[in-house]
Coordinates of C-alpha atoms in Angstrom, one line a residue:
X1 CA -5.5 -10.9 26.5
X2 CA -4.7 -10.3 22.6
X3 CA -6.8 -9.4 20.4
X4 CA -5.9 -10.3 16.6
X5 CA -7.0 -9.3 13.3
X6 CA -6.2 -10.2 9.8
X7 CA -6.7 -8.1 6.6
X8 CA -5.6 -8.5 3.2
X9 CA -7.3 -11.6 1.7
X10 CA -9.2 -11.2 -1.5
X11 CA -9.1 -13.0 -4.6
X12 CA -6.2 -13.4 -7.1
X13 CA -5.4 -15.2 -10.3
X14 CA -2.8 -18.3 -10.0
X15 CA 0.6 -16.5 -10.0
X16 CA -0.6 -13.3 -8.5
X17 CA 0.7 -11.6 -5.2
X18 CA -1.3 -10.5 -1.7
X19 CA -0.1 -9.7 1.7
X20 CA -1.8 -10.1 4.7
X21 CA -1.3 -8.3 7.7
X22 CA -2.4 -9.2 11.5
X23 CA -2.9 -6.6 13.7
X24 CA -2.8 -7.2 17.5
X25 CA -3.9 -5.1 20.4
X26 CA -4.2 -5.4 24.0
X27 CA -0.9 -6.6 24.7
X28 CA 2.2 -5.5 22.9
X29 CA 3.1 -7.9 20.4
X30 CA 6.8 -8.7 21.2
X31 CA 6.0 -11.0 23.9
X32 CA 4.9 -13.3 21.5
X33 CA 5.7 -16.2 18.6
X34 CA 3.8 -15.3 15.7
X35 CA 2.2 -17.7 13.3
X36 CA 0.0 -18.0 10.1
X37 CA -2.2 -21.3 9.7
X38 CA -4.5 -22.0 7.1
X39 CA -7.5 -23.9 6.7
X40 CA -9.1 -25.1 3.5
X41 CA -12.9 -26.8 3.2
X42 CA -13.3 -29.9 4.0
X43 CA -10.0 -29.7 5.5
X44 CA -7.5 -29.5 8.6
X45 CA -6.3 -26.1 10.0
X46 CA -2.3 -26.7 8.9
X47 CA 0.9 -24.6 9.1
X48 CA 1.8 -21.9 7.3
X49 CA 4.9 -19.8 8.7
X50 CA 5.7 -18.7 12.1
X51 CA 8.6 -15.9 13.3
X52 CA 10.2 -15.9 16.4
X53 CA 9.5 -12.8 19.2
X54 CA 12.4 -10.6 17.5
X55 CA 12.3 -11.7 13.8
X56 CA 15.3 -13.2 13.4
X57 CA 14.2 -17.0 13.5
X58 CA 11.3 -18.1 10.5
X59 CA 10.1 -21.2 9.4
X60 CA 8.0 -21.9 6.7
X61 CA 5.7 -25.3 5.6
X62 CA 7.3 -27.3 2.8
X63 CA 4.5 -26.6 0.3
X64 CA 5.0 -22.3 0.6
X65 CA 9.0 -22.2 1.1
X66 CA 10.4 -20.0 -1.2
X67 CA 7.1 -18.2 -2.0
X68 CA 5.6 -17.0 0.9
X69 CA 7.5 -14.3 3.4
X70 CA 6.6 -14.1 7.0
X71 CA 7.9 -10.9 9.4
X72 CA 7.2 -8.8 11.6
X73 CA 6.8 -4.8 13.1
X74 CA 6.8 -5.3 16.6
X75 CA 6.7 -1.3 16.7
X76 CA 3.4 -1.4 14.7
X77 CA 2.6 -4.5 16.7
X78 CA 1.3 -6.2 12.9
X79 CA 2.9 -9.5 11.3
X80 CA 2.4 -10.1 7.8
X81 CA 2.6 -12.8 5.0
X82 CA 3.5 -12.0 1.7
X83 CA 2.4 -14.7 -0.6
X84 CA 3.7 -14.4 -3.9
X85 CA 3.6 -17.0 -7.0
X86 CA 0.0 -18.0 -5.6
X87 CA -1.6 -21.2 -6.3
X88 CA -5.1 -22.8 -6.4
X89 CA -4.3 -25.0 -3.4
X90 CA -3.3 -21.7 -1.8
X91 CA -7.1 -20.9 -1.7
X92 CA -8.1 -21.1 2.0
X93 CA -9.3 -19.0 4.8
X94 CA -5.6 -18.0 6.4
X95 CA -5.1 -17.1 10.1
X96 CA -3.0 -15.4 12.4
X97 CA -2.0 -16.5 15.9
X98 CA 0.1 -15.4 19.1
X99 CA 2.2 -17.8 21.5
X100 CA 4.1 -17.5 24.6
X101 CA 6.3 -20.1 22.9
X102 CA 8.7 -20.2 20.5
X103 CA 8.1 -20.4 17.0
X104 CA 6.6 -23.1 16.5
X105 CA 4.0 -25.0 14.0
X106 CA 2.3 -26.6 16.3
X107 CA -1.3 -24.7 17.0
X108 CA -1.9 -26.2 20.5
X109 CA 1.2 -24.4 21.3
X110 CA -0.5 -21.1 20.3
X111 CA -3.1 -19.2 22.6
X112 CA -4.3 -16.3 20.4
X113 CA -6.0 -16.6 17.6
X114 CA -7.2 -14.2 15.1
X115 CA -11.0 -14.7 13.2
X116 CA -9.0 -15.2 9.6
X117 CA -9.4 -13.7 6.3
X118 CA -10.5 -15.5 3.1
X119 CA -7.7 -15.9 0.2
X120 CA -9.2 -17.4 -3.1
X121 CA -6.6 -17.9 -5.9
X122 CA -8.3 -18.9 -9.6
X123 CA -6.5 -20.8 -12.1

């Protein structure tokens, strides 16, 4: 089993800057894809990012390319997500989670699943 934990959300003017971290314990993290998914009210869990068991593959939804940075410690056993150039539609409740898989963006495809951390950006 792995247990996973986000930290970092909070609230942030449009523009702003937060990273979020995901800690995991109970199995070292290595063995695993890493993602971060997001859900907003009202609607569907969706894609974020995801990185590959070593770091050197990342992929990234369409709508946070170029702004938002996933990686990795696999000493510290943490992935993060730096989000800069934040958004309103940004605002959603943002989780991590841990496959056997590859990277992937596809949550069936991911067993672990942190309890998420709440990131509100104002305009």
């Amino acid at each position: 089993q792995v247990q996973l934990v986000e930290s970092g959300g909070g609230s942030m003017q449009a523009g702003g800057s937060l990273r979020l971290s995901c800690a995991a314990s109970g199995r070292t993290m290595r063995n695993y894809a890493m993602g971060w998914f997001r859900q907003a009210p009202g609607k569907e869990r969706e894609f974020v990012a995801t990185i590959n068991r070593n770091g050197g593959s990342t992929y990234y939804a369409d709508s946070v390319k170029g702004r938002f940075t996933i990686s990795r410690d696999n000493a510290k056993n943490t992935v993060y997500l730096q989000m800069n150039s934040l958004e309103p539609e940004d605002t959603a409740v943002y989780y991590c989670a841990g496959g056997v898989y590859g990277a992937t963006m596809f949550r069936s495809e991911y067993t672990y699943w942190g309890q998420g951390t709440q990131v509100t950006v104002s305009s």
